[in-house]
CSV table of C-alpha atoms and ligand atoms in Angstrom, one decimal:
chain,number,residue,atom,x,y,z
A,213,UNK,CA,-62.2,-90.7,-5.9
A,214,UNK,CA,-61.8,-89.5,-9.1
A,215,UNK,CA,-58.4,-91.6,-10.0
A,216,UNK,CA,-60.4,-94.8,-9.3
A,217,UNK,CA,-61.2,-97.2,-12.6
A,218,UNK,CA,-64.4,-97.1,-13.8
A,219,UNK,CA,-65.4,-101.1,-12.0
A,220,UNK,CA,-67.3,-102.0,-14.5
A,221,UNK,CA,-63.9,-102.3,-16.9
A,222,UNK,CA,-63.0,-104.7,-14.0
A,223,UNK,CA,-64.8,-108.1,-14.8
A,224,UNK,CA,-62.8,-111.1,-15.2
A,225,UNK,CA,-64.4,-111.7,-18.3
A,226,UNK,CA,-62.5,-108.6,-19.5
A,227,UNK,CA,-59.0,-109.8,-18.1
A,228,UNK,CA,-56.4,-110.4,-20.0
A,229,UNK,CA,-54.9,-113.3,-18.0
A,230,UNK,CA,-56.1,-114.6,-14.2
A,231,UNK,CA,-53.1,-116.4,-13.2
A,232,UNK,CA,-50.0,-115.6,-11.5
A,233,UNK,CA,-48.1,-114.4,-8.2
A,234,UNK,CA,-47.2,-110.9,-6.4
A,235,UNK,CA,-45.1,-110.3,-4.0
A,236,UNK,CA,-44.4,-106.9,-2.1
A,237,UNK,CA,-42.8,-105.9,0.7
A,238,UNK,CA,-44.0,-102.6,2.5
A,239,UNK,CA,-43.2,-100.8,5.7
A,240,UNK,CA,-44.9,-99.8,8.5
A,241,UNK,CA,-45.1,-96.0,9.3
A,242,UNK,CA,-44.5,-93.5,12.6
A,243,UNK,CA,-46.9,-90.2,12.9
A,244,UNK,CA,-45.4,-87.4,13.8
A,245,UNK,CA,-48.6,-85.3,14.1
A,246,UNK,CA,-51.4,-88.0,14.9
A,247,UNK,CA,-54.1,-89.4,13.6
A,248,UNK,CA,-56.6,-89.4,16.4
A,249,UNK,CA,-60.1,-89.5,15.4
A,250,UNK,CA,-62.2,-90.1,12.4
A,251,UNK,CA,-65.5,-90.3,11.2
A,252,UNK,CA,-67.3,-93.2,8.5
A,253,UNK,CA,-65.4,-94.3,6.5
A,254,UNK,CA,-62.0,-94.1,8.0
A,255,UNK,CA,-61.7,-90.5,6.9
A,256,UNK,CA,-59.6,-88.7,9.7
A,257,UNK,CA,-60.3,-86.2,11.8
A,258,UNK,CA,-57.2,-84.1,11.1
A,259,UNK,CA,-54.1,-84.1,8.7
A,260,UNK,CA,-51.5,-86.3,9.4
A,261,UNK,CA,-47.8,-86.9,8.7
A,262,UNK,CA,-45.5,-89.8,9.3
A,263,UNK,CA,-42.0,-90.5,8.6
A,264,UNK,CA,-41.7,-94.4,6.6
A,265,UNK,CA,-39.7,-96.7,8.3
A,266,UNK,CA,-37.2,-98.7,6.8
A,267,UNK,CA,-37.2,-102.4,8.8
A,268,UNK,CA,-40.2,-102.9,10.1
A,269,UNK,CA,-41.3,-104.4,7.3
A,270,UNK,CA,-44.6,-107.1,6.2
A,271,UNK,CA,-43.7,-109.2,2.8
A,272,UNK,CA,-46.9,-110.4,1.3
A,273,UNK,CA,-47.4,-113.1,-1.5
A,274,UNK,CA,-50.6,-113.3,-3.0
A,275,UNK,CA,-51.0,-116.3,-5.3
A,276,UNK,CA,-54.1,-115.7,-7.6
A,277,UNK,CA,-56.1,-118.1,-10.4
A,278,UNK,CA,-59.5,-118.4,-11.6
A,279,UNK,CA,-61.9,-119.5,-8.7
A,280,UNK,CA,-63.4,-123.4,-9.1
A,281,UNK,CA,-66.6,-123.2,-7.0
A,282,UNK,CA,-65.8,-125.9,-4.8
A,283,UNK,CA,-62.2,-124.1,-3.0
A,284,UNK,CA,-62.4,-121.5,-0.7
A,285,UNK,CA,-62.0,-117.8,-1.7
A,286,UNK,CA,-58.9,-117.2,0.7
A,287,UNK,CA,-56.5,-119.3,2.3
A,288,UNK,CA,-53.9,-116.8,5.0
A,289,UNK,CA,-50.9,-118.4,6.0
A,290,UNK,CA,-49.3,-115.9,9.0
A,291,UNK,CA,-45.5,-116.8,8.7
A,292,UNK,CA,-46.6,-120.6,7.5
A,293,UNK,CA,-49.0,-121.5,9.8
A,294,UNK,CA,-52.8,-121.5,8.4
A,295,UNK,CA,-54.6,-119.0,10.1
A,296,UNK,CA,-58.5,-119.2,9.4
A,297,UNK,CA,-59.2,-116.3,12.0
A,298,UNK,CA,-56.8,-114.0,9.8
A,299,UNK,CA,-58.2,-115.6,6.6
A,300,UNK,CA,-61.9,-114.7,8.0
A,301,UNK,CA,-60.9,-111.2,8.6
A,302,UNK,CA,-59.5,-110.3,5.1
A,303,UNK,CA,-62.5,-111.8,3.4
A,304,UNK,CA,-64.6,-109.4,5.5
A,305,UNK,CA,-62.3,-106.6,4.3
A,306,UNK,CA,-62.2,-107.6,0.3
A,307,UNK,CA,-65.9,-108.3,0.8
A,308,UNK,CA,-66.2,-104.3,1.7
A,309,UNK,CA,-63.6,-103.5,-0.6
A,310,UNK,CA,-65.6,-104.9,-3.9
A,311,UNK,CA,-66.8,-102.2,-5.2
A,312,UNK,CA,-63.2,-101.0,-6.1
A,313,UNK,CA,-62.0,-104.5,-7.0
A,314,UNK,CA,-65.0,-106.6,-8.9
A,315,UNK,CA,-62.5,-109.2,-10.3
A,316,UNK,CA,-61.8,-110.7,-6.9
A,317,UNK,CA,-64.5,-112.4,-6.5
A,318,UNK,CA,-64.0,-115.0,-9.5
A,319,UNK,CA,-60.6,-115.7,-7.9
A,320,UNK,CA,-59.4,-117.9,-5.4
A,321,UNK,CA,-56.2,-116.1,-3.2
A,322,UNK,CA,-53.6,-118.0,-1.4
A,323,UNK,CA,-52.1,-115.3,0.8
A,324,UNK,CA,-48.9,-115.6,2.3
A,325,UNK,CA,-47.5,-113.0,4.8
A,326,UNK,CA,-44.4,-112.3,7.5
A,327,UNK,CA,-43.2,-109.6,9.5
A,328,UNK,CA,-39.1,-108.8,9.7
A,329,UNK,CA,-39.7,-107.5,13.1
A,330,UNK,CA,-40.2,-109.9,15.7
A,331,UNK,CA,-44.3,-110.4,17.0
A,332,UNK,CA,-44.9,-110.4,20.8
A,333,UNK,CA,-43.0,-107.2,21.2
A,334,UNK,CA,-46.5,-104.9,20.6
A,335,UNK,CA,-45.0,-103.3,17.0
A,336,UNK,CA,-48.5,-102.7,15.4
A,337,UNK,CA,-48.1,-104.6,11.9
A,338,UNK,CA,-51.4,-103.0,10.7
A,339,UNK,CA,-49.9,-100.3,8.3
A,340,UNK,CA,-47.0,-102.2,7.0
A,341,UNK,CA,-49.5,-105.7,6.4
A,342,UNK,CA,-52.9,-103.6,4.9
A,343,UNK,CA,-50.4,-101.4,2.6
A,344,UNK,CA,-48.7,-104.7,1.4
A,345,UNK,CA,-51.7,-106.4,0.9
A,346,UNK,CA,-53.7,-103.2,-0.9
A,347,UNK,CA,-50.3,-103.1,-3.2
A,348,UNK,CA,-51.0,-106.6,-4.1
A,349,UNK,CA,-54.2,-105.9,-5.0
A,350,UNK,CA,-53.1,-103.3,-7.1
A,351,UNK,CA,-50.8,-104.8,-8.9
A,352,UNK,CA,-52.9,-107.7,-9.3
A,353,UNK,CA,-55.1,-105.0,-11.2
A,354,UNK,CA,-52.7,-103.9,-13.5
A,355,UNK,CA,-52.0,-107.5,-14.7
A,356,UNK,CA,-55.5,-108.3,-15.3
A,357,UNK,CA,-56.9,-104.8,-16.8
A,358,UNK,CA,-53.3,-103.2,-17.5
A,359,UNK,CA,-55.5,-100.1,-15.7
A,360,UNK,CA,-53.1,-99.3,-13.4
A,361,UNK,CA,-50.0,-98.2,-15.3
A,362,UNK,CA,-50.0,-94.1,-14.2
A,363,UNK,CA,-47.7,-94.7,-11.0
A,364,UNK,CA,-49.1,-91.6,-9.7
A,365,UNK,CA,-52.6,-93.3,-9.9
A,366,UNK,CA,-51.2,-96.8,-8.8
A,367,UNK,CA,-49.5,-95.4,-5.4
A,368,UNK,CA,-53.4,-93.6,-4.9
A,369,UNK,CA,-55.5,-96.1,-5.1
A,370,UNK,CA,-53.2,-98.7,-2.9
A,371,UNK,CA,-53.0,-95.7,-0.5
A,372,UNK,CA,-56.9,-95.4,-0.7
A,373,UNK,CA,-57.8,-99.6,-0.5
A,374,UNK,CA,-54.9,-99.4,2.4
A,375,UNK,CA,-56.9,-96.5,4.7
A,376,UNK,CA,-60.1,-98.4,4.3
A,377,UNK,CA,-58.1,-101.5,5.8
A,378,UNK,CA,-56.5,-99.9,8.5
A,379,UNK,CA,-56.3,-95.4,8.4
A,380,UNK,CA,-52.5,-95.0,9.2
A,381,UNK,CA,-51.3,-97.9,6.5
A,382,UNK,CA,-52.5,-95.2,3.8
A,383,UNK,CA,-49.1,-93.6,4.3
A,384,UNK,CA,-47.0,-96.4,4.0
A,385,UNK,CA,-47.0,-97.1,0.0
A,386,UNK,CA,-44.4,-93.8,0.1
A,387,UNK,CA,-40.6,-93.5,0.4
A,388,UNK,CA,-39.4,-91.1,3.7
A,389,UNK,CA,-42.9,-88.7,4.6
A,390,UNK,CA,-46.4,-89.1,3.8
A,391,UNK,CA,-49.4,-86.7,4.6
A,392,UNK,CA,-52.2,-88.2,4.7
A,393,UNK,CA,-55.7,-85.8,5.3
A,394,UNK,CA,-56.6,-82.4,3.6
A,395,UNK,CA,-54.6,-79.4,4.6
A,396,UNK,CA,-54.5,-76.2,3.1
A,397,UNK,CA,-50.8,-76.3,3.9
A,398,UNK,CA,-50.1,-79.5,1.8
A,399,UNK,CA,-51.4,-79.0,-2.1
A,400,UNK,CA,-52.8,-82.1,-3.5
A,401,UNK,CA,-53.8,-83.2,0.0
A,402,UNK,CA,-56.8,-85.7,0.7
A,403,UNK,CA,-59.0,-87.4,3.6
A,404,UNK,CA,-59.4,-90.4,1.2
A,405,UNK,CA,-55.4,-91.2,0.2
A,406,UNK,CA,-52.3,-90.0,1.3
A,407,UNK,CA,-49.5,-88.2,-0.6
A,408,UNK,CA,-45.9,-88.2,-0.9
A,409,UNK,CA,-44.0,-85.6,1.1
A,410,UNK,CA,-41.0,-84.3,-0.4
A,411,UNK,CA,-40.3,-80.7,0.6
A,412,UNK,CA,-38.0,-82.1,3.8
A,413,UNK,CA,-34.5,-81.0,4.6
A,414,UNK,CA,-32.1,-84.4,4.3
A,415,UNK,CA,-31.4,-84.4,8.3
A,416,UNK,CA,-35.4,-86.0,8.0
A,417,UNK,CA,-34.8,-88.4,5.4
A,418,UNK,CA,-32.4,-90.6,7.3
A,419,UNK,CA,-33.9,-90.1,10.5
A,420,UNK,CA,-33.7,-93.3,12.9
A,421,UNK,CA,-36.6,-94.5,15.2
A,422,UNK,CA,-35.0,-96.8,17.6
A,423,UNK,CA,-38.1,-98.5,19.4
A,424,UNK,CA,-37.5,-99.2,23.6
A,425,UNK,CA,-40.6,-102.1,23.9
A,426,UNK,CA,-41.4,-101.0,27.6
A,427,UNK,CA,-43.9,-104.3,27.3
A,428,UNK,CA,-45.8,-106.4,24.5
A,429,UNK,CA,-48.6,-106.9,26.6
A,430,UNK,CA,-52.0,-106.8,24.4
A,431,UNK,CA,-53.1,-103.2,24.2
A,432,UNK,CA,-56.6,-102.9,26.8
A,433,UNK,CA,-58.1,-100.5,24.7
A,434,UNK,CA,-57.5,-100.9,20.3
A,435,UNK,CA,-56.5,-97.9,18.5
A,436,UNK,CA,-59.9,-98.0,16.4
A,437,UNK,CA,-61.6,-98.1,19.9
A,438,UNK,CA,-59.8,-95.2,21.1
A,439,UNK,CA,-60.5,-93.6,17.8
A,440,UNK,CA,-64.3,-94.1,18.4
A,441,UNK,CA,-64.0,-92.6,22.0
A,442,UNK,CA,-62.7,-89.0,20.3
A,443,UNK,CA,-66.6,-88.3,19.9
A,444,UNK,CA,-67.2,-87.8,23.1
A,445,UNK,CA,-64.2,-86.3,24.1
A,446,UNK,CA,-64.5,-82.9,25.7
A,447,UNK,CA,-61.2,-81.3,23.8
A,448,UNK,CA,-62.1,-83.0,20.4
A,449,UNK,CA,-62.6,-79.9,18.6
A,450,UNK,CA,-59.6,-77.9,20.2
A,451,UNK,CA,-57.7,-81.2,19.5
A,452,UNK,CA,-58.1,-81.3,15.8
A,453,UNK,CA,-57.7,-77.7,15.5
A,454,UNK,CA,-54.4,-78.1,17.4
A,455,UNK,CA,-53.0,-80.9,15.0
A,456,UNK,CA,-53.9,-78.5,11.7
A,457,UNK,CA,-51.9,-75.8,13.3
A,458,UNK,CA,-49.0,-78.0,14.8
A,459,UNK,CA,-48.4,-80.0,10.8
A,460,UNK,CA,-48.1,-76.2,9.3
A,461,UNK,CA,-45.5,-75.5,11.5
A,462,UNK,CA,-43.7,-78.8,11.8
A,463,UNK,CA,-43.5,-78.6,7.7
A,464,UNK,CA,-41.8,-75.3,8.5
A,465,UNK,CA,-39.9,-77.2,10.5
A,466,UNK,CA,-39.1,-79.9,8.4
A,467,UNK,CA,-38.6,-77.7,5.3
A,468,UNK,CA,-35.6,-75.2,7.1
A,469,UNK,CA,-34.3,-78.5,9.4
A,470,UNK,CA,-34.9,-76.6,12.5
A,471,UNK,CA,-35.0,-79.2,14.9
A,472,UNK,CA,-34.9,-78.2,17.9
A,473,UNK,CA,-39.0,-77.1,16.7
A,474,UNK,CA,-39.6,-79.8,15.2
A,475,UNK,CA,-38.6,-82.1,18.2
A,476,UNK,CA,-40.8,-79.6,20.2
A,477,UNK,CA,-43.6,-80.4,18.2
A,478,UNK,CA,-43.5,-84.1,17.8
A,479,UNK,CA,-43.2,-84.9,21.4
A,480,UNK,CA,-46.1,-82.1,22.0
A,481,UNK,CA,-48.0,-84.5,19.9
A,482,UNK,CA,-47.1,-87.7,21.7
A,483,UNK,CA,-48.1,-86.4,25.0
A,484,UNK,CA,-51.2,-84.7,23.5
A,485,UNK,CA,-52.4,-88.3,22.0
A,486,UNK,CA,-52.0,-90.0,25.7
A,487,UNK,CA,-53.5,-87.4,27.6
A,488,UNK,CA,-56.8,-87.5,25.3
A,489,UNK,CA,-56.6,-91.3,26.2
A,490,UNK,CA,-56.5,-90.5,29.7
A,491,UNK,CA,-59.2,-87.9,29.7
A,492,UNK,CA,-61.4,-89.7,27.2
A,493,UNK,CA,-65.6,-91.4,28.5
A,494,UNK,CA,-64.2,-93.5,30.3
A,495,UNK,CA,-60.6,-92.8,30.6
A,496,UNK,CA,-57.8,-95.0,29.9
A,497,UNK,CA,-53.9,-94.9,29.8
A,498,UNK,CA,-51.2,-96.8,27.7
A,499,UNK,CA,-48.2,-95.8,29.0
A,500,UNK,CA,-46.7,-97.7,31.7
A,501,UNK,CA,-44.0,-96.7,34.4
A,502,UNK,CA,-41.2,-97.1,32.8
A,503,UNK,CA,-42.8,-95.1,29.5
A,504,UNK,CA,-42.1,-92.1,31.7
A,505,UNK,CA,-38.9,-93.0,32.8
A,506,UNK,CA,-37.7,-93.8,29.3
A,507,UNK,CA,-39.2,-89.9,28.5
A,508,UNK,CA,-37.9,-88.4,31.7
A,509,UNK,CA,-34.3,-90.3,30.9
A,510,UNK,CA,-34.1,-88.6,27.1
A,511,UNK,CA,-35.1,-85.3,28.3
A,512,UNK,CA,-32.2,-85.1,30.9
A,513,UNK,CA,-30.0,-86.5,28.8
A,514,UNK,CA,-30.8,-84.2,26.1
A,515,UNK,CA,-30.6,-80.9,28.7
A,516,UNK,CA,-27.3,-81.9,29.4
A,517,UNK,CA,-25.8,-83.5,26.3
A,518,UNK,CA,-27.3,-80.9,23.9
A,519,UNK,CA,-27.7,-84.2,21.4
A,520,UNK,CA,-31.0,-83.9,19.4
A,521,UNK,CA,-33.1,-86.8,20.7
A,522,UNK,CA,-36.9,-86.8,20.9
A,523,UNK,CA,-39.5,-89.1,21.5
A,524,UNK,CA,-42.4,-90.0,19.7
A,525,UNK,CA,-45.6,-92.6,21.2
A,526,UNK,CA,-48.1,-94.5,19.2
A,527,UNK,CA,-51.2,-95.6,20.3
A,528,UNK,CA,-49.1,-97.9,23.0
A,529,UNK,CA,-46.3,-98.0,26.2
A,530,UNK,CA,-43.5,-98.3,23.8
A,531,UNK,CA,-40.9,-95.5,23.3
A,532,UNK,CA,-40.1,-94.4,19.5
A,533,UNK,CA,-37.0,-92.7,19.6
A,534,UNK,CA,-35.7,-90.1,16.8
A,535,UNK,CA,-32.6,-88.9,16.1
A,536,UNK,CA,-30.3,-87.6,12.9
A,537,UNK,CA,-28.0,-89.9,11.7
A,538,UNK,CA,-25.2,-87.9,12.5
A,539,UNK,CA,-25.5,-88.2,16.1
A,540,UNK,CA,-25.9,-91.9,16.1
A,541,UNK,CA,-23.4,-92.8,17.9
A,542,UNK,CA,-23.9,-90.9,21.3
A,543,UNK,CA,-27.5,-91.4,20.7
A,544,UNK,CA,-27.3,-95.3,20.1
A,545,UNK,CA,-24.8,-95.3,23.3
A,546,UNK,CA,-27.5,-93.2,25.1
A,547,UNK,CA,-29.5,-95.9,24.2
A,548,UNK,CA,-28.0,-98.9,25.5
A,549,UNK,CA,-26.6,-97.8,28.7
A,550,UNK,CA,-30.1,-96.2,29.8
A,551,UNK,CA,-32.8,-96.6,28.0
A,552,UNK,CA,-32.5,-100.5,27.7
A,553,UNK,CA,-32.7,-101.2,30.7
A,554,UNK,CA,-36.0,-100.0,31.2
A,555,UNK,CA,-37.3,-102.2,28.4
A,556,UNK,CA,-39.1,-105.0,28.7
A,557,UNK,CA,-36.4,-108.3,28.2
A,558,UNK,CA,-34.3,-105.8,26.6
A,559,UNK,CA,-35.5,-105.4,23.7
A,560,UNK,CA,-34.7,-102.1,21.4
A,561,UNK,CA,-35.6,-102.4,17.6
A,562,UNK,CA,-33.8,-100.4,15.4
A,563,UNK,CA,-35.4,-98.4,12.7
A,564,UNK,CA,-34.6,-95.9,10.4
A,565,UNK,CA,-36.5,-93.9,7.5
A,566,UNK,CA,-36.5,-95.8,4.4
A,567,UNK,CA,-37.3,-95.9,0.7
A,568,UNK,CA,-41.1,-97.2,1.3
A,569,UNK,CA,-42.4,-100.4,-0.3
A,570,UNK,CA,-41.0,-102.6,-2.9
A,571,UNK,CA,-42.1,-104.9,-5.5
A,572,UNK,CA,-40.3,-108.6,-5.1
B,746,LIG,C1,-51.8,-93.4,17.3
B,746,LIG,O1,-54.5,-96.5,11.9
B,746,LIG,O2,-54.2,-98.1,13.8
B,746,LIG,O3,-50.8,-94.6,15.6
B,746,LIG,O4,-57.8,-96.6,11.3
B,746,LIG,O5,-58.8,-97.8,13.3
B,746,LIG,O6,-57.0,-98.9,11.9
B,746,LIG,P1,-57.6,-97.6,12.5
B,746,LIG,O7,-56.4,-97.0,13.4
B,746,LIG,P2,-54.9,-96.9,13.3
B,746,LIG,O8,-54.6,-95.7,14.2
B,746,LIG,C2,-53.3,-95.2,14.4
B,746,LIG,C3,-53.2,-94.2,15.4
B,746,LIG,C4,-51.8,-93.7,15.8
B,746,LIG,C5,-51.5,-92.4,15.1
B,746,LIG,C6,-51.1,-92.4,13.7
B,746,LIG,O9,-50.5,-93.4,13.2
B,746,LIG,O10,-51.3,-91.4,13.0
């Protein structure tokens, strides 16, 4: 935590001004190796890495002044509705986060947020709405204290106050890859922020993740809930060990553009991150029927067509699936014809890796 500001430099009394707006837009992220357990506070089990998407995105507007003691702290409108359940839950989060921002509390926050993906369709919109809203904060920092400036310390600290909001946003805040966790593999690595990834062969940095929604029914079990049943798991420890020795080798991977390895081990790690769910105290399962026809339809059409397509699965029944630009076109057609039909209301949402998060 070294790159953090001293706090006590971060009284509003100190601030050079305490008005204004922020606005960023940031992206939501998909693992490649998972994040699958973690112990207090939100520090993960094992090394992770995920490529940045470049659609699914949350744009966040935080207005900010000087707090009068008779308005409330925060006011959360969720796409222009008012949503005091939403507005409950981020004072609880920048009530834990204090510590690393003191000047918050002497302001009053009118919050403004959307997604560019649809909701109801089960996309997670925790990584790309706590990495936009730590960003914010950031920049909402550097205005007021100008302490900020070092990008290289900006991007940490919004990827640090973005894991404590929710573990996988921490590798949002950067363009294409992120690893997030220490690894001996990965130099500057760190459980408490995640880091840019840059040593990847261009077939990666264009990669799309077209996501088949199977169904947007509510998750029965949350991903923090199914992080929390990892303790009692039976294959936790040859689990972690597993995802440390599947990241060296997909960086290989990922460094020579060897993909028919790397496809190996990302959908290894899909299926490995379901079948802890199912043999977790008590068990559970996400995927539905047609999550295994979807992955039963891309493996024979893979076998036969020789086109590089893989799958990838987050905590949830929907299918992520990754292929290299060049091959969009038979992949997209694959697609349509076969894999959208198995969706729920037909609904496919296009992705691709993008340039990570942006200030408006
Ligand atoms: C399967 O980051 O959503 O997507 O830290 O409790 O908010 P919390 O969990 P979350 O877990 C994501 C799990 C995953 C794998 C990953 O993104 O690495």
């Amino acid at each position: 935590m070294s790159f953090l500001t001293p706090t006590d430099a971060l009284q509003i009394d100190q601030a050079t001004t305490t008005e204004g707006t922020v606005t960023w837009q940031s992206p939501s992220n998909i693992a490649l190796i998972k994040y699958w357990g973690k112990r207090p506070v939100q520090i993960p089990a094992n090394p992770s890495i995920s490529l940045t998407l470049g659609e699914a995105l949350t744009e966040m507007t935080i207005s900010y002044k000087r707090k009068s003691p008779e308005q409330p702290w925060i006011i959360f409108r969720f796409e222009g509705k008012e949503e005091s359940s939403f507005a409950i839950r981020i004072e609880r989060f920048l009530d834990s986060i204090g510590s690393h921002f003191p000047f918050l509390k002497d302001l009053e926050l009118t919050i403004d947020s959307h997604n560019t993906f649809p909701h109801s369709t089960g996309i997670a919109s925790s990584a790309s709405s706590m990495s936009a809203l730590a960003l914010c904060l950031c920049t909402i920092e550097q205005r007021l204290f100008g302490t900020l400036t070092d990008e290289d310390i900006f991007y940490k600290k919004a990827s640090y106050i973005a894991r404590l909001g929710s573990g996988s946003a921490c590798r949002s805040v950067y363009p294409t890859a992120a690893v997030w966790g220490d690894s001996s593999v990965v130099s500057g690595s760190s459980d408490e922020y995640a880091v840019h990834y840059h040593d990847i062969h261009d077939i990666y940095a264009s990669m799309h993740d077209d996501v088949v929604i199977v169904s947007s029914t509510k998750k029965s079990v949350s991903s923090t809930a199914g992080h929390a049943l990892m303790d009692g798991n039976p294959f936790a420890a040859t689990r972690y060990q597993q995802a440390n020795d599947n990241l060296a080798a997909l960086l290989a991977s990922m460094k020579s553009g060897d993909l028919e390895r790397w496809g190996d081990i990302v959908e290894e790690e899909a299926m490995t991150l379901h079948a802890l769910m199912m043999c977790s105290r008590p068990s559970y399962m996400l995927m539905r029927p047609n999550t295994i026809a979807c992955i039963d339809a891309l493996r024979a059409y893979r076998a036969e067509s020789k086109v590089p397509i893989y799958f990838t699965l987050d905590a949830g029944p929907n299918v992520h699936v990754l292929y290299p630009d060049s091959y969009s076109e038979q992949a997209q057609a694959f697609i349509s014809e076969v894999l959208m039909p198995l969706s729920e209301a037909g609904v496919v949402i296009r992705d691709q890796v993008g340039a990570g998060p942006k200030q408006l």
